[in-house]
Structure formats: structure tokens, C-alpha cells
Amino acid sequence: MINQTLILIQCQDAVGLVAIISNVLAAHELNIVTMREFVDEEKGKFFVRVVCTGDLTDKDVLKKALESRLPQQAFVMVNPDLRKKLVLLVTKEHHCLADILVRNYFQTMQAEVVAVIGNYDNLQEFSKKFDIPFHYISHEQKSKEAFEDELAHTIAQYPADYIILAKFMRILSPTFVAKFKGKLINIHHSFLPAFIGANPYKQAHDRGVKIIGATAHFVTDDLDEGPIIVQNTKSIDHSYDVLHMRTAGMEIEKAVLSRAIQLLTEDRVILHGNRTIVFK
């Protein structure tokens, strides 16, 4: 197998950055296979994802060599961990959890599910079929603070790179979100127009919606307004009843969430304010 080196860089934009990076890599006898870059001209920020082949003897030496040639305070990452750790948060809906656990079982993700945590125990037996630890943490008869403290304590037992809200139907407080900043990923239905509250598919059906969809995004203090990773839609027509709309929506949710996980675990997503840079 050919040795590959993955390099992620964020820094202030400047003339000749691609040439600088190429020269440093050539000096370390690394051959560039792919280089995807993006410049935010308004904010003067440069982003790049580079994949190289060749024998890398010391990634810290390469990191320092790049930092010494790039603008000050450049962020450089060389060969981040290849197999990311995931903790899944669930409530009662099984479709996203089932899709992820099947992919995890057959090792088709560049990730490992290390635990499932639910505020109901409905999905406990299913999770155990895949030998995944399940933690039941009820939110009932508890303050929001007490529930989230218990949730955070349980998550902290695992070395999670990302915490996936696989249809976890609880609104998280700013305090909790801050503890896991940049790690919380959510999936939600997105309609045009958007429908909130109970029975969104019934609301959409009553309005004669012609497009249904889903969005995977980072969780922030603003409900369902965090940086978007993946979105997808499906055109429908008058023949769809509420059940068929819900079924189609669930399929889109699974596809969007699995795609987001793939992009994240392959280190193709960079947070940039309330946006994401996604190198495909």
C-alpha cells in the first residue's frame, strides 16, 4: 500500500502560498496527489487540503517546516487520526441509528461507534445486537441542567471525535454546546417553507409542499442554524400522502447524515465562522 500523507492548512491569504507549500513538500520528497484550496477573499483567509505520497519520516518536522514558511499563526495539521470515534445520541426513532450501526458493523465508515446514549431505552436492545455500549439517561423528573450534566459525564467516558445527534429530540443548552464545541452534529428535516413544531410532515402535506429534504449541520446556540455540512432534497407531488412523505424524508435523513459523517471522518470539513469549507 502506498504511504499517503494528509495535510490541512488554514492561514491568512498571501501571494505564493501554493508555491510555498509545494516547495516544502518537494524538499521532504513528498509528491502531491491532490490539492484542494479555497480563499475567502472577503476575510483574507486561505484553506487547503493536500494529499501526498512518499515516505514521511517525521510529521512534526514537516509541520514545523510548513509553519516557518507560512503566515504567522497558521494552523497546520499533518496526518490526523484516520479512524474517528463517534458517540451517538438517540431518542426513539431508529432509522439513522440503524443505518450508522450497519455501516459501522461492516466497517464501511472511516470511523468507529464507541457508544450510544438515549434519553429513552427504546433502542437499547437494538444497539446491543451490534455489541455497542448503550447508556440510558432519562430526562424525566430532572432539571435540564441535571440531565445535561449526566449526559456530559457519560460522553466524557469515551474519546469521541464527534457526537452525532441521530434524531436526538432534545434542545441542548448553550452551556452543553460549549463543552463540545465543534463536535456536535445534528440532522433535521428541512422543508421549503420550513415547518416547526409537531407533525412537520402533516403540516407540509397540508400546504402541498413539492420538495422535502434534510440538513446535517454543526450544533450551535442557535437552534438548527449551525454551519451546514450537507443538504439534500427530493421532489414530490400531490400523490404523496403523509406516510409516504415521512418515509421519503427518513431516507433522505439517513443519506445526508451518513454523507456528513463520511466527510467529517475523512477530514474534508473545515469550520469557518458560521460556514463550512467542504473539500470533496
Coordinates of C-alpha atoms in Angstrom, one line a residue:
M1 CA 0.0 0.0 0.0
I2 CA 1.3 3.4 -1.0
N3 CA 2.1 5.7 2.0
Q4 CA -0.1 8.8 2.0
T5 CA 0.2 12.0 4.0
L6 CA -2.8 14.3 4.6
I7 CA -2.2 17.9 5.4
L8 CA -4.7 20.6 6.4
I9 CA -3.8 24.2 6.5
Q10 CA -5.6 27.4 7.5
C11 CA -3.9 30.8 7.4
Q12 CA -4.1 34.4 6.2
D13 CA -4.1 34.6 2.5
A14 CA -0.9 35.8 0.8
V15 CA 0.8 35.7 -2.6
G16 CA 2.6 32.4 -3.4
L17 CA 1.1 30.1 -0.7
V18 CA 0.6 27.2 -3.1
A19 CA 4.2 27.6 -4.3
I20 CA 5.5 27.7 -0.8
I21 CA 3.6 24.5 0.2
S22 CA 4.7 22.7 -2.9
N23 CA 8.3 23.6 -2.4
V24 CA 8.3 22.4 1.3
L25 CA 6.6 19.1 0.3
A26 CA 9.1 18.6 -2.5
A27 CA 12.0 19.2 -0.1
H28 CA 10.6 16.4 2.0
E29 CA 10.3 14.2 -1.1
L30 CA 6.6 14.1 -1.0
N31 CA 4.6 14.0 -4.2
I32 CA 1.2 15.9 -4.3
V33 CA -1.6 13.7 -5.4
T34 CA -4.5 16.1 -4.8
M35 CA -4.6 19.7 -3.6
R36 CA -7.9 21.4 -2.9
E37 CA -7.7 25.1 -1.9
F38 CA -10.2 27.9 -1.2
V39 CA -9.7 31.6 -0.5
D40 CA -12.2 33.6 1.4
E41 CA -11.4 36.9 -0.3
E42 CA -13.6 39.0 1.9
K43 CA -11.8 37.8 5.1
G44 CA -8.5 37.1 3.5
K45 CA -8.3 33.5 4.7
F46 CA -6.7 30.6 2.9
F47 CA -7.7 27.0 3.3
V48 CA -6.1 23.9 1.7
R49 CA -6.3 20.1 1.9
V50 CA -3.4 18.2 0.4
V51 CA -2.8 14.5 -0.1
C52 CA 0.8 13.4 -0.8
T53 CA 2.6 10.1 -1.4
G54 CA 6.1 9.3 -0.3
D55 CA 7.8 8.3 2.9
L56 CA 7.3 10.8 5.7
T57 CA 9.8 10.2 8.4
D58 CA 8.6 12.8 11.0
K59 CA 5.3 14.6 10.7
D60 CA 6.3 17.1 13.4
V61 CA 9.3 18.1 11.3
L62 CA 7.1 18.7 8.3
K63 CA 4.6 20.6 10.4
K64 CA 7.3 23.0 11.7
A65 CA 8.8 23.4 8.2
L66 CA 5.4 24.5 6.8
E67 CA 4.7 26.8 9.8
S68 CA 8.0 28.5 9.4
R69 CA 7.2 29.4 5.7
L70 CA 3.5 30.3 6.1
P71 CA 2.0 33.5 7.5
Q72 CA 2.1 33.8 11.3
Q73 CA -0.4 31.8 13.4
A74 CA -1.1 29.4 10.5
F75 CA -3.0 26.3 11.6
V76 CA -1.2 23.2 10.2
M77 CA -2.3 19.6 10.8
V78 CA -0.4 16.6 9.4
N79 CA -1.9 13.1 9.4
P80 CA -4.8 13.5 11.8
D81 CA -6.2 10.2 13.3
L82 CA -7.6 8.2 10.4
R83 CA -10.3 6.4 12.3
K84 CA -12.5 8.8 14.2
K85 CA -14.5 7.9 17.3
L86 CA -18.3 8.6 17.3
V87 CA -20.8 8.8 20.2
L88 CA -24.4 8.6 19.0
L89 CA -27.3 10.3 20.8
V90 CA -30.8 8.9 20.2
T91 CA -34.4 9.2 21.4
K92 CA -36.9 6.8 19.8
E93 CA -36.5 7.0 16.0
H94 CA -34.4 4.2 14.8
H95 CA -33.6 4.9 11.1
C96 CA -30.5 7.0 11.5
L97 CA -29.1 4.8 14.2
A98 CA -29.7 1.6 12.3
D99 CA -28.0 3.0 9.2
I100 CA -24.9 4.1 11.1
L101 CA -24.6 0.9 13.1
V102 CA -24.9 -1.3 10.0
R103 CA -22.2 0.8 8.3
N104 CA -20.1 0.5 11.5
Y105 CA -20.5 -3.3 11.6
F106 CA -19.3 -3.7 8.0
Q107 CA -16.6 -1.1 8.5
T108 CA -17.6 1.0 5.6
M109 CA -17.1 4.2 7.5
Q110 CA -13.7 5.7 8.4
A111 CA -15.0 5.8 12.0
E112 CA -15.9 3.6 15.0
V113 CA -19.1 4.0 17.0
V114 CA -17.9 3.7 20.7
A115 CA -21.3 4.3 22.4
V116 CA -25.0 5.0 22.0
I117 CA -26.8 7.2 24.6
G118 CA -30.5 7.5 24.7
N119 CA -33.0 9.6 26.7
Y120 CA -35.4 6.6 26.2
D121 CA -34.4 3.0 26.3
N122 CA -36.3 2.0 23.2
L123 CA -33.2 1.4 21.1
Q124 CA -31.1 -0.3 23.8
E125 CA -31.7 -3.9 22.7
F126 CA -31.1 -3.0 19.1
S127 CA -27.7 -1.3 19.9
K128 CA -26.7 -4.3 22.0
K129 CA -27.2 -6.6 18.9
F130 CA -24.1 -4.8 17.5
D131 CA -22.2 -5.0 20.8
I132 CA -22.2 -1.3 21.2
P133 CA -22.5 0.1 24.8
F134 CA -25.8 1.8 25.4
H135 CA -26.4 4.3 28.2
Y136 CA -30.0 5.1 29.2
I137 CA -30.2 8.6 30.6
S138 CA -33.8 9.7 31.2
H139 CA -34.6 13.4 31.1
E140 CA -37.8 12.9 33.0
Q141 CA -38.2 14.2 36.6
K142 CA -34.9 16.1 36.2
S143 CA -33.9 19.6 35.6
K144 CA -32.3 20.4 32.2
E145 CA -29.0 21.1 34.0
A146 CA -29.0 17.8 35.8
F147 CA -29.9 15.8 32.7
E148 CA -27.2 17.5 30.7
D149 CA -24.6 17.1 33.4
E150 CA -25.3 13.4 33.4
L151 CA -25.1 13.3 29.6
A152 CA -21.8 15.2 29.5
H153 CA -20.3 12.9 32.2
T154 CA -21.2 9.8 30.2
I155 CA -19.9 11.2 26.9
A156 CA -16.6 12.1 28.7
Q157 CA -16.0 8.5 29.4
Y158 CA -15.3 8.0 25.7
P159 CA -12.7 9.5 23.4
A160 CA -15.2 11.0 21.0
D161 CA -14.1 13.0 18.0
Y162 CA -17.7 13.7 17.1
I163 CA -21.1 13.4 18.9
I164 CA -23.8 12.6 16.4
L165 CA -27.4 13.6 17.2
A166 CA -29.1 10.7 15.4
K167 CA -32.6 12.0 15.8
F168 CA -32.0 13.0 19.4
M169 CA -35.0 15.1 20.1
R170 CA -33.8 17.4 22.9
I171 CA -32.8 21.0 22.7
L172 CA -29.3 21.4 24.2
S173 CA -28.3 24.4 26.3
P174 CA -25.5 26.8 25.3
T175 CA -23.6 25.5 28.3
F176 CA -23.7 22.0 27.0
V177 CA -22.9 23.0 23.4
A178 CA -19.9 25.0 24.6
K179 CA -18.5 21.9 26.3
F180 CA -18.4 20.0 23.0
K181 CA -17.9 22.9 20.6
G182 CA -17.2 21.8 17.0
K183 CA -18.0 18.2 17.9
L184 CA -21.9 18.1 17.9
I185 CA -23.5 17.1 14.6
N186 CA -27.3 17.2 14.1
I187 CA -29.7 16.1 11.4
H188 CA -33.1 17.6 10.9
H189 CA -35.8 17.8 8.2
S190 CA -35.8 20.9 6.1
F191 CA -38.8 22.0 4.1
L192 CA -39.5 24.9 1.8
P193 CA -41.2 26.5 3.6
A194 CA -39.9 25.3 6.9
F195 CA -42.3 23.8 9.4
I196 CA -41.6 23.7 13.1
G197 CA -43.3 22.0 16.0
A198 CA -45.2 18.8 16.0
N199 CA -46.0 16.8 12.9
P200 CA -44.0 18.7 10.3
Y201 CA -44.9 16.2 7.6
K202 CA -48.6 16.7 8.2
Q203 CA -48.0 20.5 8.0
A204 CA -46.1 20.0 4.8
H205 CA -48.8 17.8 3.3
D206 CA -51.5 20.3 4.2
R207 CA -49.6 23.0 2.4
G208 CA -48.9 20.9 -0.7
V209 CA -45.2 21.0 -0.4
K210 CA -43.3 19.9 -3.6
I211 CA -39.8 19.5 -2.1
I212 CA -38.8 17.7 1.1
G213 CA -35.2 17.5 2.3
A214 CA -32.8 17.2 5.2
T215 CA -29.8 19.1 6.6
A216 CA -26.8 17.9 8.6
H217 CA -25.0 20.7 10.5
F218 CA -22.9 21.6 13.4
V219 CA -24.8 22.4 16.6
T220 CA -24.6 25.9 17.9
D221 CA -26.6 28.0 20.4
D222 CA -29.0 29.0 17.6
L223 CA -31.4 26.1 17.1
D224 CA -31.0 24.4 13.7
E225 CA -28.9 27.3 12.4
G226 CA -25.3 26.0 12.8
P227 CA -22.8 25.7 10.0
I228 CA -24.2 23.4 7.3
I229 CA -22.3 20.3 6.2
V230 CA -24.6 18.5 3.8
Q231 CA -28.1 19.2 2.4
N232 CA -30.3 17.2 0.0
T233 CA -33.8 17.3 -1.3
K234 CA -36.3 15.2 -3.1
S235 CA -39.1 16.4 -5.4
I236 CA -42.5 15.0 -4.6
D237 CA -46.0 15.7 -5.9
H238 CA -49.7 15.6 -4.9
S239 CA -49.7 11.7 -4.8
Y240 CA -47.6 11.6 -1.7
D241 CA -49.7 11.2 1.5
V242 CA -48.2 11.9 4.9
L243 CA -46.9 8.4 5.4
H244 CA -45.1 8.4 2.0
M245 CA -43.7 11.9 2.7
R246 CA -42.4 10.7 6.1
T247 CA -40.8 7.6 4.6
A248 CA -39.1 9.6 1.9
G249 CA -37.9 12.1 4.4
M250 CA -36.4 9.4 6.6
E251 CA -34.4 8.0 3.6
I252 CA -33.0 11.5 2.9
E253 CA -32.1 12.0 6.5
K254 CA -30.1 8.7 6.6
A255 CA -28.3 9.6 3.3
V256 CA -27.5 13.2 4.4
L257 CA -26.2 12.1 7.9
S258 CA -24.1 9.3 6.5
R259 CA -22.6 11.6 3.9
A260 CA -21.8 14.2 6.6
I261 CA -20.1 11.6 8.7
Q262 CA -18.1 10.4 5.8
L263 CA -16.9 14.0 5.0
L264 CA -16.0 14.7 8.6
T265 CA -14.1 11.4 9.2
E266 CA -12.1 12.0 6.0
D267 CA -11.2 15.5 7.3
R268 CA -12.9 17.2 4.4
V269 CA -14.8 19.7 6.5
I270 CA -13.3 22.9 8.0
L271 CA -15.4 25.2 10.2
H272 CA -15.2 28.9 9.2
G273 CA -17.4 31.1 11.3
N274 CA -21.0 30.1 10.6
R275 CA -20.0 28.4 7.4
T276 CA -18.1 25.3 6.4
I277 CA -15.5 24.7 3.8
V278 CA -16.1 21.2 2.4
F279 CA -13.4 19.7 0.2
K280 CA -15.0 16.9 -1.9

